[in-house]
Coordinates of C-alpha atoms and ligand atoms in Angstrom, one line a residue:
X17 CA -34.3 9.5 3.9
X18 CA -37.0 8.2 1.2
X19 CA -34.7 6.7 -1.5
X20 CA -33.5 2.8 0.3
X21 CA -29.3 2.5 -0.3
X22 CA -28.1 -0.4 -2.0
X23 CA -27.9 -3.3 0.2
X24 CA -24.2 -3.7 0.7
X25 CA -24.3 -0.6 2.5
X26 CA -25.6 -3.5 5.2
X27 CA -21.7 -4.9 4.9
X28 CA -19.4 -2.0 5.8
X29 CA -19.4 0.9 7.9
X30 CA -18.2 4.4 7.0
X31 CA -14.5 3.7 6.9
X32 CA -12.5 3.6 10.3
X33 CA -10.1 6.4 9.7
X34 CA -13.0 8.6 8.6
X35 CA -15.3 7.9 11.7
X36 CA -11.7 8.4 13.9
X37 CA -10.8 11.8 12.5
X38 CA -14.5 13.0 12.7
X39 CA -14.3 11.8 16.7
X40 CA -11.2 13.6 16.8
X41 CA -11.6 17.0 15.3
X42 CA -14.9 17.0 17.5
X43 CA -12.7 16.6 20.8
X44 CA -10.2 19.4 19.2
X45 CA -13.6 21.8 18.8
X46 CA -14.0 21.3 22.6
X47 CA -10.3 22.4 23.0
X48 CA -9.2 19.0 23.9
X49 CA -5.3 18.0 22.4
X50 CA -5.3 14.7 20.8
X51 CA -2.1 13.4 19.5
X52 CA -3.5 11.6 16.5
X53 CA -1.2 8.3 15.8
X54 CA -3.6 6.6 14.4
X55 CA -3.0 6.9 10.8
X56 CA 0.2 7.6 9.7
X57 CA -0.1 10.7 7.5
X58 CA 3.4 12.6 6.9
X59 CA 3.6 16.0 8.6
X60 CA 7.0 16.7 6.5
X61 CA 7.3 18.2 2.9
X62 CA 7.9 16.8 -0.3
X63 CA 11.5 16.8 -1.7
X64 CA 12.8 20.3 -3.0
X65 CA 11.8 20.7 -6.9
X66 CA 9.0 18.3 -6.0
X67 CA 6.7 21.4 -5.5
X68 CA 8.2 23.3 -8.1
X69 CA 7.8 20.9 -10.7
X70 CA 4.1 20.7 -10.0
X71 CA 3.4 24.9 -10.2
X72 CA 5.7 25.0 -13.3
X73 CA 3.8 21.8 -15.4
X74 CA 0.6 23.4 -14.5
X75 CA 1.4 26.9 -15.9
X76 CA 1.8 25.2 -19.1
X77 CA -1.5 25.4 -21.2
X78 CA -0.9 22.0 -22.4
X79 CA -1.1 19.8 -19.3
X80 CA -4.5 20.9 -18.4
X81 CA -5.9 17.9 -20.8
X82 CA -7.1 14.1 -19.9
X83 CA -4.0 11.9 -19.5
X84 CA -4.0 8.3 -20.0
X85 CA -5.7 6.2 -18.2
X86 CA -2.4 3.9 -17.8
X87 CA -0.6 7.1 -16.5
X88 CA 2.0 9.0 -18.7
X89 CA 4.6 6.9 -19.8
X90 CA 7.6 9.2 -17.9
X91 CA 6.2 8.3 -14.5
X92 CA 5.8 4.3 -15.6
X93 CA 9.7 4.4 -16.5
X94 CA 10.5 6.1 -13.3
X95 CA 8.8 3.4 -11.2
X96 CA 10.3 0.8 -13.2
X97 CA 13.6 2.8 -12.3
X98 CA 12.8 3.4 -8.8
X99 CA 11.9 -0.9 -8.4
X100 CA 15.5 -1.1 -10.4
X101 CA 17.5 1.2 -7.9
X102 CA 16.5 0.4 -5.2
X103 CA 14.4 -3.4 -5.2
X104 CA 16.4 -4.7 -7.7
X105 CA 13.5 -5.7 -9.6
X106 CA 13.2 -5.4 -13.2
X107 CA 9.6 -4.1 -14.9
X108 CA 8.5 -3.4 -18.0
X109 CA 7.7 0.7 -17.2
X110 CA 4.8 -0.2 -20.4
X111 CA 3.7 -3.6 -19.4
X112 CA 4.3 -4.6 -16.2
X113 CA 3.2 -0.7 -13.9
X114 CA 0.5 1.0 -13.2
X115 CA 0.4 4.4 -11.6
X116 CA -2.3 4.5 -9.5
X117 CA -4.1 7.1 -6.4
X118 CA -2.3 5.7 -3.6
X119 CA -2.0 1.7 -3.1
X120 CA -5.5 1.9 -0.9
X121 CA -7.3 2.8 -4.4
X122 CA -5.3 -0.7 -5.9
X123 CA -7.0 -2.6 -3.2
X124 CA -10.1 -2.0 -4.6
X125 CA -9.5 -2.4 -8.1
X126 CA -7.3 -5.6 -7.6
X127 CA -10.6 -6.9 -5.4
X128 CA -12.6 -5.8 -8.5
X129 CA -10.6 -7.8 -11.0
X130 CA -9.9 -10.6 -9.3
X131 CA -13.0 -11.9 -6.6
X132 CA -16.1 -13.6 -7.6
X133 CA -19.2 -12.9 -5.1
X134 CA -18.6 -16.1 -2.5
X135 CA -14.9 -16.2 -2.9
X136 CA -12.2 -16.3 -0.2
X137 CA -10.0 -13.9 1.0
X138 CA -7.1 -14.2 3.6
X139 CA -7.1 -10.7 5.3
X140 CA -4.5 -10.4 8.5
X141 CA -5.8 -9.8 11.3
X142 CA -4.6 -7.0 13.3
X143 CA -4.3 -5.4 9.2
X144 CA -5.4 -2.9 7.2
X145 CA -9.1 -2.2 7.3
X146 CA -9.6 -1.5 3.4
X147 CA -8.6 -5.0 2.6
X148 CA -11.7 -6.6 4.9
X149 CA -14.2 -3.9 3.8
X150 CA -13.6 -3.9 0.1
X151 CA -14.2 -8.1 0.1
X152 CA -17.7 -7.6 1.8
X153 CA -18.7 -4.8 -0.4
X154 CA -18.1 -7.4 -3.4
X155 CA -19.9 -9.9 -1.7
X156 CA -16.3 -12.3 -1.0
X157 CA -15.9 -13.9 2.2
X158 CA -13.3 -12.8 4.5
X159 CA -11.0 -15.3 6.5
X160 CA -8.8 -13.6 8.9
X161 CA -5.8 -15.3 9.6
X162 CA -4.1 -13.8 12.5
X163 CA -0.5 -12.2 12.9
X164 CA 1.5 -13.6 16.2
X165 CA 4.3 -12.4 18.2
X166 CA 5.5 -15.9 18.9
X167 CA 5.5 -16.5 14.7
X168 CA 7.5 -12.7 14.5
X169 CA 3.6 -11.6 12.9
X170 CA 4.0 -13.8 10.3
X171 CA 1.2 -15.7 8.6
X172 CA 1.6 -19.7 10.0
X173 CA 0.8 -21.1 6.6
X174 CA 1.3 -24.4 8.2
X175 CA -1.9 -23.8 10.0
X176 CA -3.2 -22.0 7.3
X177 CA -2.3 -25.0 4.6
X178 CA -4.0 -27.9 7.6
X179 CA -7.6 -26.3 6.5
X180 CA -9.3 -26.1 3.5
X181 CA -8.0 -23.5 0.8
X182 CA -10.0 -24.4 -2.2
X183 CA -12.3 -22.0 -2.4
X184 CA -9.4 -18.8 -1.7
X185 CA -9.0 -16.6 -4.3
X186 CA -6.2 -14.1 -2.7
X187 CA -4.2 -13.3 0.2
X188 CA -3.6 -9.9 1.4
X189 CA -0.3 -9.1 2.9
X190 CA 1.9 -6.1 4.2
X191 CA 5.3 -5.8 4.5
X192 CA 6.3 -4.1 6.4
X193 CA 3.5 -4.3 8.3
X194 CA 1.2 -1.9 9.9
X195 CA 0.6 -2.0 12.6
X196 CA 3.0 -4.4 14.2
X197 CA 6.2 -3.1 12.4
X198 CA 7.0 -6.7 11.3
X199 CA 9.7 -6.7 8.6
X200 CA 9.5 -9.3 5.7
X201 CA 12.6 -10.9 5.1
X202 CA 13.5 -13.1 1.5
X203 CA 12.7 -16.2 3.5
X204 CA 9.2 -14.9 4.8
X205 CA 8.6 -13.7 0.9
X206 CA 9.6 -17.1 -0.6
X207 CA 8.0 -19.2 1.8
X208 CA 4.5 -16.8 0.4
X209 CA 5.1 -17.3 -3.2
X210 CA 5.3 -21.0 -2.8
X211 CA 2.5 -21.3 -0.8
X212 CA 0.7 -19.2 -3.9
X213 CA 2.2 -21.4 -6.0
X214 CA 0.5 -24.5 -4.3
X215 CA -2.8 -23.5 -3.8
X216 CA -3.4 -21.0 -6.6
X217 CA -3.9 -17.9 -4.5
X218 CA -3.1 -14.7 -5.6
X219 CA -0.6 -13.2 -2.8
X220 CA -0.7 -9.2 -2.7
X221 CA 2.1 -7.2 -1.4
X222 CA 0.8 -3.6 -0.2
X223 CA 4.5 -2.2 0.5
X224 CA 3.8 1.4 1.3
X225 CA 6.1 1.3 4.4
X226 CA 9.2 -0.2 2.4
X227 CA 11.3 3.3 3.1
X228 CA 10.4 4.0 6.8
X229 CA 13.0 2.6 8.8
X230 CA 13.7 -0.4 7.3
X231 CA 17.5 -0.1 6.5
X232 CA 17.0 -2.4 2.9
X233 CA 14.3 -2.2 0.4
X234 CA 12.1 -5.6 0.2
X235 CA 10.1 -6.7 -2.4
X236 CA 7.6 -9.9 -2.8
X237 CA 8.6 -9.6 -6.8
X238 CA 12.1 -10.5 -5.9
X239 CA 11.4 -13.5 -5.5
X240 CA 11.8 -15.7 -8.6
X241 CA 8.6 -17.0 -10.6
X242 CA 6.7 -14.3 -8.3
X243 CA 5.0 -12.8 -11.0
X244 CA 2.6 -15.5 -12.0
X245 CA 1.0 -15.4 -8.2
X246 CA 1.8 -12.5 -6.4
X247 CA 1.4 -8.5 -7.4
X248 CA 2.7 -5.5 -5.9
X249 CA 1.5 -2.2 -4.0
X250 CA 3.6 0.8 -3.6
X251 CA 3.0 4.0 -2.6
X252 CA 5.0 8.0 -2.6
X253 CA 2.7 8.6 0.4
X254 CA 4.6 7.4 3.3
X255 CA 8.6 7.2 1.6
X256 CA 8.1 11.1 -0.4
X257 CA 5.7 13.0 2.1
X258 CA 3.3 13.0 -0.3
X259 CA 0.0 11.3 1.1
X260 CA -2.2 14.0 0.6
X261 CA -1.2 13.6 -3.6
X262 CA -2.4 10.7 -4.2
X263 CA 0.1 8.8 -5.8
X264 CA 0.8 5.0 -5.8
X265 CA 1.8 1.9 -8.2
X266 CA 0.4 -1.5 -8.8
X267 CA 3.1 -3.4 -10.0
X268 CA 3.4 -7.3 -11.5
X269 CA 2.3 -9.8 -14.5
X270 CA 1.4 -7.6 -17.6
X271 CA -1.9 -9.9 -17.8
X272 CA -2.9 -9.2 -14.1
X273 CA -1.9 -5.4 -14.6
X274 CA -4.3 -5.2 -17.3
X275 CA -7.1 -7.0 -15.7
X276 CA -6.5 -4.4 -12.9
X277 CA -6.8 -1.4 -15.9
X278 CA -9.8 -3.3 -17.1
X279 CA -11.8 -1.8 -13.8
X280 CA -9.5 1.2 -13.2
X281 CA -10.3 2.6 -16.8
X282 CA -13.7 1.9 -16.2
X283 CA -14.0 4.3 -12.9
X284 CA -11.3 7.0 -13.2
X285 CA -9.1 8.7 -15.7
X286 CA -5.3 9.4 -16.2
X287 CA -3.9 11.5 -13.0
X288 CA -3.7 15.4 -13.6
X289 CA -0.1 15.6 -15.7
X290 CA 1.8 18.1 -13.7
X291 CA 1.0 15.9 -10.7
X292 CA 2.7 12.8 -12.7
X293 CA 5.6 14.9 -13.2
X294 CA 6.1 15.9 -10.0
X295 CA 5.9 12.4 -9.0
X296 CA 8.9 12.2 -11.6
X297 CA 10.7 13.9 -9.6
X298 CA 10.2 12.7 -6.3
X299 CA 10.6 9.4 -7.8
X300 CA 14.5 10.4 -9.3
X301 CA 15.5 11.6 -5.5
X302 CA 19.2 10.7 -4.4
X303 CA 19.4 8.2 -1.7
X304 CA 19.9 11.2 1.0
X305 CA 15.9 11.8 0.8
X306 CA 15.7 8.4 2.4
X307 CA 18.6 8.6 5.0
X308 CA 17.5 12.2 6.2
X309 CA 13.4 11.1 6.0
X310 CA 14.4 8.0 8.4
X311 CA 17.2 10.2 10.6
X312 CA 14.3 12.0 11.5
X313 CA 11.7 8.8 12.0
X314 CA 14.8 7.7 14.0
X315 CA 15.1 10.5 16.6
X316 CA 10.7 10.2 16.9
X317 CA 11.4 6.7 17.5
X318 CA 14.1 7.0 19.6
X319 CA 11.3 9.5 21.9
X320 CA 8.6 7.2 21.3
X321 CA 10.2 4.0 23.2
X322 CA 11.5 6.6 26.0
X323 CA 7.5 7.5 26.7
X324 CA 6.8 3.8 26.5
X325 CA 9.4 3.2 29.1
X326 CA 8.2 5.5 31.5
X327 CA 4.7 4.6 30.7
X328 CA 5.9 0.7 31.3
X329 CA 4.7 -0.3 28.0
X330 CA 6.3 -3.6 26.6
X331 CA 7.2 -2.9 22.7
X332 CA 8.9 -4.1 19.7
X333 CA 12.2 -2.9 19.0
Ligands
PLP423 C1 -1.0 -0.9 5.2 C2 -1.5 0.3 4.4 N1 -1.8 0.1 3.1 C3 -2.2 1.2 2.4 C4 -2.3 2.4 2.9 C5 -2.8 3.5 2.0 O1 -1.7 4.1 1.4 P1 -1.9 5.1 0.2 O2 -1.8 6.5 0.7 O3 -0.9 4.8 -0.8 O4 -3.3 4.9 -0.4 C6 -1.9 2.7 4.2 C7 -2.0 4.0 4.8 O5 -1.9 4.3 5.9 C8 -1.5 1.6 5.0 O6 -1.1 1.7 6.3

Protein backbone atom coordinates (compact mmCIF):
# COMPACT_ATOMS: atom_id res chain seq x y z
CA UNK A 1 0.00 0.00 0.00
CA UNK A 2 1.83 3.39 -0.94
CA UNK A 3 -0.65 6.01 0.49
CA UNK A 4 0.10 5.92 4.79
CA UNK A 5 -3.68 5.73 6.73
CA UNK A 6 -4.44 8.27 9.13
CA UNK A 7 -2.99 7.62 12.33
CA UNK A 8 -5.91 6.61 14.40
CA UNK A 9 -6.20 3.71 12.40
CA UNK A 10 -3.19 2.82 15.14
CA UNK A 11 -6.25 2.97 17.91
CA UNK A 12 -8.89 0.47 16.77
CA UNK A 13 -9.03 -2.65 14.92
CA UNK A 14 -11.48 -3.65 12.20
CA UNK A 15 -14.57 -3.93 14.37
CA UNK A 16 -15.15 -7.31 16.44
CA UNK A 17 -18.34 -8.47 14.93
CA UNK A 18 -16.87 -7.89 11.43
CA UNK A 19 -13.47 -9.88 12.12
CA UNK A 20 -16.08 -12.72 13.99
CA UNK A 21 -18.37 -13.17 11.02
CA UNK A 22 -15.50 -13.15 8.46
CA UNK A 23 -13.83 -16.15 10.88
CA UNK A 24 -17.14 -17.64 10.72
CA UNK A 25 -18.34 -17.73 7.19
CA UNK A 26 -14.67 -19.04 6.56
CA UNK A 27 -15.25 -22.21 8.85
CA UNK A 28 -18.98 -22.51 7.08
CA UNK A 29 -16.89 -22.53 3.41
CA UNK A 30 -15.02 -25.55 4.90
CA UNK A 31 -18.44 -27.16 5.68
CA UNK A 32 -18.06 -26.58 9.38
CA UNK A 33 -21.72 -25.68 11.34
CA UNK A 34 -21.23 -22.76 13.65
CA UNK A 35 -24.16 -21.70 15.70
CA UNK A 36 -23.36 -18.02 15.54
CA UNK A 37 -24.66 -16.42 19.15
CA UNK A 38 -22.51 -13.98 19.08
CA UNK A 39 -24.34 -11.05 17.84
CA UNK A 40 -27.80 -10.95 18.33
CA UNK A 41 -29.25 -10.37 14.81
CA UNK A 42 -33.19 -11.42 14.54
CA UNK A 43 -33.77 -14.41 12.37
CA UNK A 44 -37.80 -13.53 12.55
CA UNK A 45 -39.75 -11.06 10.14
CA UNK A 46 -41.01 -7.77 10.58
CA UNK A 47 -44.65 -7.25 11.63
CA UNK A 48 -47.32 -7.95 8.83
CA UNK A 49 -47.95 -4.49 6.84
CA UNK A 50 -44.45 -3.67 7.96
CA UNK A 51 -43.17 -4.99 4.51
CA UNK A 52 -46.00 -3.83 2.66
CA UNK A 53 -45.83 -0.44 3.70
CA UNK A 54 -42.26 -0.21 2.48
CA UNK A 55 -43.02 -1.78 -1.40
CA UNK A 56 -46.14 0.44 -1.53
CA UNK A 57 -44.22 4.07 -0.38
CA UNK A 58 -41.63 3.15 -2.80
CA UNK A 59 -43.91 2.70 -5.77
CA UNK A 60 -44.83 6.19 -5.27
CA UNK A 61 -42.71 8.60 -7.57
CA UNK A 62 -42.64 11.05 -4.82
CA UNK A 63 -40.63 9.33 -2.01
CA UNK A 64 -37.71 8.71 -4.09
CA UNK A 65 -36.40 12.34 -3.00
CA UNK A 66 -33.82 13.49 0.02
CA UNK A 67 -35.74 13.51 3.31
CA UNK A 68 -34.77 15.54 6.12
CA UNK A 69 -32.00 15.21 7.78
CA UNK A 70 -34.03 15.22 11.32
CA UNK A 71 -36.18 12.31 9.80
CA UNK A 72 -39.85 12.97 8.58
CA UNK A 73 -41.91 14.34 11.12
CA UNK A 74 -44.59 11.11 11.12
CA UNK A 75 -41.87 8.78 12.35
CA UNK A 76 -40.61 11.59 15.15
CA UNK A 77 -44.45 11.48 16.47
CA UNK A 78 -44.49 7.86 16.45
CA UNK A 79 -41.44 7.51 18.62
CA UNK A 80 -42.71 10.08 20.83
CA UNK A 81 -45.89 7.77 20.88
CA UNK A 82 -44.17 4.61 21.15
CA UNK A 83 -41.84 6.34 24.58
CA UNK A 84 -45.68 7.50 25.53
CA UNK A 85 -47.32 3.93 25.37
CA UNK A 86 -45.14 2.06 26.50
CA UNK A 87 -42.15 4.17 28.75
CA UNK A 88 -44.44 6.52 29.90
CA UNK A 89 -42.18 9.19 28.83
CA UNK A 90 -43.34 12.27 27.30
CA UNK A 91 -41.15 13.87 24.15
CA UNK A 92 -41.44 16.50 21.99
CA UNK A 93 -41.70 14.18 18.50
CA UNK A 94 -40.08 17.93 16.97
CA UNK A 95 -37.65 18.73 19.71
CA UNK A 96 -36.78 16.24 21.82
CA UNK A 97 -36.23 12.79 18.87
CA UNK A 98 -34.10 11.93 16.48
CA UNK A 99 -34.46 9.03 14.07
CA UNK A 100 -31.39 7.67 13.55
CA UNK A 101 -29.49 4.15 11.58
CA UNK A 102 -29.72 2.02 14.48
CA UNK A 103 -28.53 3.21 18.14
CA UNK A 104 -24.78 1.93 17.17
CA UNK A 105 -24.65 4.98 14.49
CA UNK A 106 -25.88 7.42 17.87
CA UNK A 107 -22.83 6.23 19.59
CA UNK A 108 -20.75 7.77 17.23
CA UNK A 109 -22.38 10.88 16.69
CA UNK A 110 -23.20 11.41 20.52
CA UNK A 111 -19.07 10.74 20.89
CA UNK A 112 -18.76 13.34 18.12
CA UNK A 113 -20.77 16.08 19.85
CA UNK A 114 -19.90 15.66 23.11
CA UNK A 115 -15.86 14.46 23.70
CA UNK A 116 -12.89 16.67 23.44
CA UNK A 117 -9.49 14.75 22.43
CA UNK A 118 -8.09 13.77 26.20
CA UNK A 119 -11.54 13.50 27.73
CA UNK A 120 -12.88 10.67 29.89
CA UNK A 121 -15.17 8.07 29.15
CA UNK A 122 -16.75 5.42 31.56
CA UNK A 123 -17.16 2.33 29.17
CA UNK A 124 -18.41 -1.10 31.08
CA UNK A 125 -16.52 -3.54 30.91
CA UNK A 126 -17.68 -6.79 29.77
CA UNK A 127 -19.96 -3.96 27.21
CA UNK A 128 -20.46 -3.11 23.93
CA UNK A 129 -17.40 -2.76 21.83
CA UNK A 130 -18.52 0.48 19.71
CA UNK A 131 -18.59 2.55 22.81
CA UNK A 132 -14.56 1.78 23.62
CA UNK A 133 -13.57 2.04 19.94
CA UNK A 134 -15.40 5.22 18.95
CA UNK A 135 -13.58 7.08 22.21
CA UNK A 136 -10.08 6.13 20.87
CA UNK A 137 -10.80 6.96 17.36
CA UNK A 138 -11.63 10.69 18.79
CA UNK A 139 -8.62 10.62 20.65
CA UNK A 140 -10.79 10.36 24.52
CA UNK A 141 -9.52 8.22 26.99
CA UNK A 142 -11.35 5.13 27.98
CA UNK A 143 -11.92 4.05 31.73
CA UNK A 144 -13.54 0.76 32.02
CA UNK A 145 -15.38 0.33 34.95
CA UNK A 146 -16.30 -3.20 35.43
CA UNK A 147 -19.90 -4.98 35.76
CA UNK A 148 -20.03 -7.62 38.83
CA UNK A 149 -22.14 -10.45 39.74
CA UNK A 150 -21.93 -9.71 43.38
CA UNK A 151 -23.23 -5.82 42.51
CA UNK A 152 -26.23 -7.70 40.14
CA UNK A 153 -23.66 -6.01 37.04
CA UNK A 154 -24.21 -2.84 38.17
CA UNK A 155 -21.77 0.09 38.01
CA UNK A 156 -20.40 0.55 42.00
CA UNK A 157 -20.50 4.23 41.68
CA UNK A 158 -19.33 4.21 45.22
CA UNK A 159 -16.08 2.95 43.95
CA UNK A 160 -16.46 4.78 40.99
CA UNK A 161 -17.20 8.36 43.04
CA UNK A 162 -13.72 7.34 45.72
CA UNK A 163 -11.52 8.28 42.43
CA UNK A 164 -11.12 11.20 40.61
CA UNK A 165 -14.04 12.08 38.11
CA UNK A 166 -13.00 15.55 37.01
CA UNK A 167 -11.86 15.03 33.90
CA UNK A 168 -15.16 12.49 32.70
CA UNK A 169 -17.10 13.68 30.18
CA UNK A 170 -19.73 10.69 29.81
CA UNK A 171 -20.74 7.43 30.88
CA UNK A 172 -21.93 4.69 28.74
CA UNK A 173 -24.55 2.43 29.96
CA UNK A 174 -26.94 -0.49 28.80
CA UNK A 175 -29.96 -1.56 30.04
CA UNK A 176 -30.70 -4.10 29.62
CA UNK A 177 -27.53 -5.20 29.31
CA UNK A 178 -25.67 -7.24 26.79
CA UNK A 179 -24.18 -9.38 27.55
CA UNK A 180 -24.99 -10.17 31.07
CA UNK A 181 -28.81 -9.81 30.75
CA UNK A 182 -28.81 -7.44 33.83
CA UNK A 183 -32.07 -5.58 34.06
CA UNK A 184 -32.13 -1.81 35.20
CA UNK A 185 -34.60 -1.20 37.68
CA UNK A 186 -35.98 2.78 38.78
CA UNK A 187 -33.61 2.48 41.68
CA UNK A 188 -30.46 1.51 39.50
CA UNK A 189 -31.68 4.50 36.98
CA UNK A 190 -32.05 7.06 39.82
CA UNK A 191 -29.09 6.23 41.67
CA UNK A 192 -27.31 7.06 37.62
CA UNK A 193 -28.91 10.30 37.12
CA UNK A 194 -27.82 11.55 40.50
CA UNK A 195 -24.52 10.50 40.15
CA UNK A 196 -24.72 12.61 36.62
CA UNK A 197 -26.02 15.16 38.43
CA UNK A 198 -22.98 15.37 40.81
CA UNK A 199 -20.25 15.16 38.75
CA UNK A 200 -21.51 16.60 35.46
CA UNK A 201 -21.20 13.45 33.34
CA UNK A 202 -23.35 12.90 30.63
CA UNK A 203 -24.98 9.33 31.38
CA UNK A 204 -26.15 7.46 27.94
CA UNK A 205 -28.77 4.93 27.95
CA UNK A 206 -28.32 2.52 24.75
CA UNK A 207 -31.74 0.54 25.39
CA UNK A 208 -32.04 -1.61 22.30
CA UNK A 209 -32.90 -4.76 24.43
CA UNK A 210 -35.87 -2.88 26.36
CA UNK A 211 -38.53 -5.48 24.55
CA UNK A 212 -36.73 -8.83 24.75
CA UNK A 213 -37.79 -10.49 27.74
CA UNK A 214 -38.09 -8.02 30.01
CA UNK A 215 -41.78 -8.19 31.14
CA UNK A 216 -41.89 -3.95 31.66
CA UNK A 217 -40.41 -1.27 29.58
CA UNK A 218 -37.54 0.80 31.38
CA UNK A 219 -36.33 4.01 30.64
CA UNK A 220 -33.34 6.23 32.09
CA UNK A 221 -35.62 9.41 30.99
CA UNK A 222 -38.21 8.37 33.51
CA UNK A 223 -36.48 9.41 35.88
CA UNK A 224 -37.20 13.03 36.86
CA UNK A 225 -34.75 15.97 35.96
CA UNK A 226 -33.08 13.12 33.61
CA UNK A 227 -32.95 15.26 30.76
CA UNK A 228 -30.40 17.72 31.64
CA UNK A 229 -27.67 14.61 32.15
CA UNK A 230 -28.63 11.68 30.61
CA UNK A 231 -29.86 10.87 26.72
CA UNK A 232 -31.39 7.96 25.34
CA UNK A 233 -30.74 5.06 22.61
CA UNK A 234 -33.38 3.00 21.17
CA UNK A 235 -33.49 0.78 18.49
CA UNK A 236 -36.46 -1.35 15.99
CA UNK A 237 -33.65 -3.76 15.48
CA UNK A 238 -33.88 -6.16 18.22
CA UNK A 239 -37.92 -5.35 19.56
CA UNK A 240 -39.36 -5.22 15.46
CA UNK A 241 -37.06 -7.83 13.62
CA UNK A 242 -35.71 -5.21 11.86
CA UNK A 243 -31.78 -5.06 12.32
CA UNK A 244 -30.89 -5.38 8.94
CA UNK A 245 -33.14 -1.72 8.36
CA UNK A 246 -31.35 0.31 10.03
CA UNK A 247 -33.57 2.10 12.16
CA UNK A 248 -32.99 3.65 15.66
CA UNK A 249 -33.72 6.94 17.90
CA UNK A 250 -31.67 9.15 20.00
CA UNK A 251 -33.86 10.60 22.36
CA UNK A 252 -33.44 13.48 25.27
CA UNK A 253 -32.81 17.46 25.93
CA UNK A 254 -33.76 19.42 22.63
CA UNK A 255 -30.17 21.22 23.13
CA UNK A 256 -28.22 17.86 23.34
CA UNK A 257 -30.45 16.47 20.34
CA UNK A 258 -29.43 19.18 18.27
CA UNK A 259 -25.82 19.13 19.16
CA UNK A 260 -26.10 15.37 18.10
CA UNK A 261 -27.87 16.79 14.45
CA UNK A 262 -25.07 19.27 14.42
CA UNK A 263 -22.58 16.06 13.36
CA UNK A 264 -25.31 13.75 12.00
CA UNK A 265 -26.34 16.49 9.33
CA UNK A 266 -22.85 16.89 8.64
CA UNK A 267 -22.21 13.06 7.52
CA UNK A 268 -25.55 11.55 6.34
CA UNK A 269 -28.86 12.59 5.09
CA UNK A 270 -32.64 12.00 5.96
CA UNK A 271 -33.40 8.03 5.82
CA UNK A 272 -35.00 6.76 2.47
CA UNK A 273 -38.98 7.81 3.10
CA UNK A 274 -40.67 4.59 2.50
CA UNK A 275 -38.23 3.03 4.93
CA UNK A 276 -39.47 5.84 7.65
CA UNK A 277 -42.89 4.84 6.92
CA UNK A 278 -42.54 1.46 7.34
CA UNK A 279 -40.95 2.13 10.60
CA UNK A 280 -44.39 3.95 11.20
CA UNK A 281 -45.89 1.10 11.15
CA UNK A 282 -43.85 -1.22 13.06
CA UNK A 283 -43.73 1.58 15.52
CA UNK A 284 -47.95 1.61 15.85
CA UNK A 285 -47.90 -2.41 16.54
CA UNK A 286 -50.47 -3.63 19.21
CA UNK A 287 -48.96 -5.04 22.33
CA UNK A 288 -49.36 -8.84 20.84
CA UNK A 289 -46.14 -8.13 18.56
CA UNK A 290 -44.29 -7.91 21.90
CA UNK A 291 -45.98 -10.90 23.79
CA UNK A 292 -45.69 -13.36 20.67
CA UNK A 293 -41.84 -11.86 19.84
CA UNK A 294 -40.96 -12.77 23.59
CA UNK A 295 -43.33 -16.20 23.68
CA UNK A 296 -40.96 -17.27 21.26
CA UNK A 297 -37.56 -15.78 22.99
CA UNK A 298 -39.19 -17.62 25.82
CA UNK A 299 -39.41 -21.19 24.56
CA UNK A 300 -35.40 -20.46 22.98
CA UNK A 301 -34.67 -19.58 26.46
CA UNK A 302 -36.37 -22.11 28.00
CA UNK A 303 -33.91 -24.66 25.49
CA UNK A 304 -30.98 -22.65 26.06
CA UNK A 305 -30.75 -23.16 30.08
CA UNK A 306 -31.69 -27.08 29.35
CA UNK A 307 -28.18 -27.26 27.10
CA UNK A 308 -26.52 -25.31 29.82
CA UNK A 309 -27.66 -27.86 32.33
CA UNK A 310 -26.48 -30.68 30.68
CA UNK A 311 -23.43 -28.89 29.67
CA UNK A 312 -23.10 -28.01 33.67
CA UNK A 313 -22.87 -24.43 32.95
CA UNK A 314 -23.72 -22.03 35.90
CA UNK A 315 -26.14 -19.08 34.45
CA UNK A 316 -28.33 -16.28 35.21
CA UNK A 317 -31.84 -16.83 35.32
C1 LIG B 1 -25.69 -3.05 23.45
C2 LIG B 1 -25.94 -2.80 22.02
N1 LIG B 1 -26.00 -1.54 21.58
C3 LIG B 1 -26.24 -1.26 20.29
C4 LIG B 1 -26.41 -2.27 19.36
C5 LIG B 1 -26.64 -1.89 17.94
O1 LIG B 1 -27.99 -1.78 17.67
P1 LIG B 1 -28.52 -1.13 16.34
O2 LIG B 1 -28.85 -2.23 15.42
O3 LIG B 1 -29.70 -0.33 16.78
O4 LIG B 1 -27.44 -0.23 15.80
C6 LIG B 1 -26.34 -3.60 19.76
C7 LIG B 1 -26.50 -4.69 18.77
O5 LIG B 1 -26.20 -5.81 18.96
C8 LIG B 1 -26.10 -3.88 21.12
O6 LIG B 1 -26.01 -5.13 21.57
Amino acid sequence: MKIKTADRLNVVSEYYFSRKLKEIAALRQKGIDVINLGIGSPDRAPAAGVVETLVQEARNPKNHAYQSYAGIPELRRAYAEWYQRFFQVTLDGDTEILPLMGSKEGIMHISMAFLNPGEEVLVPDPGYPAYAAVARLLGAKVRYFGLQENNRWFPDLEKLEKEDLSNVKLMWVNYPNMPTGAKASPEIFEALVRFGHRHNILIVNDNPYSFILNGEQLSMLQVPGAKEVALELNSLSKSHNMAGWRLGLLAGHPEYVKAVLQVKSNMDSGMFKPLQLAAVKALQQPESWYSELNRVYGKRRETAFALFDVLGCQYDE
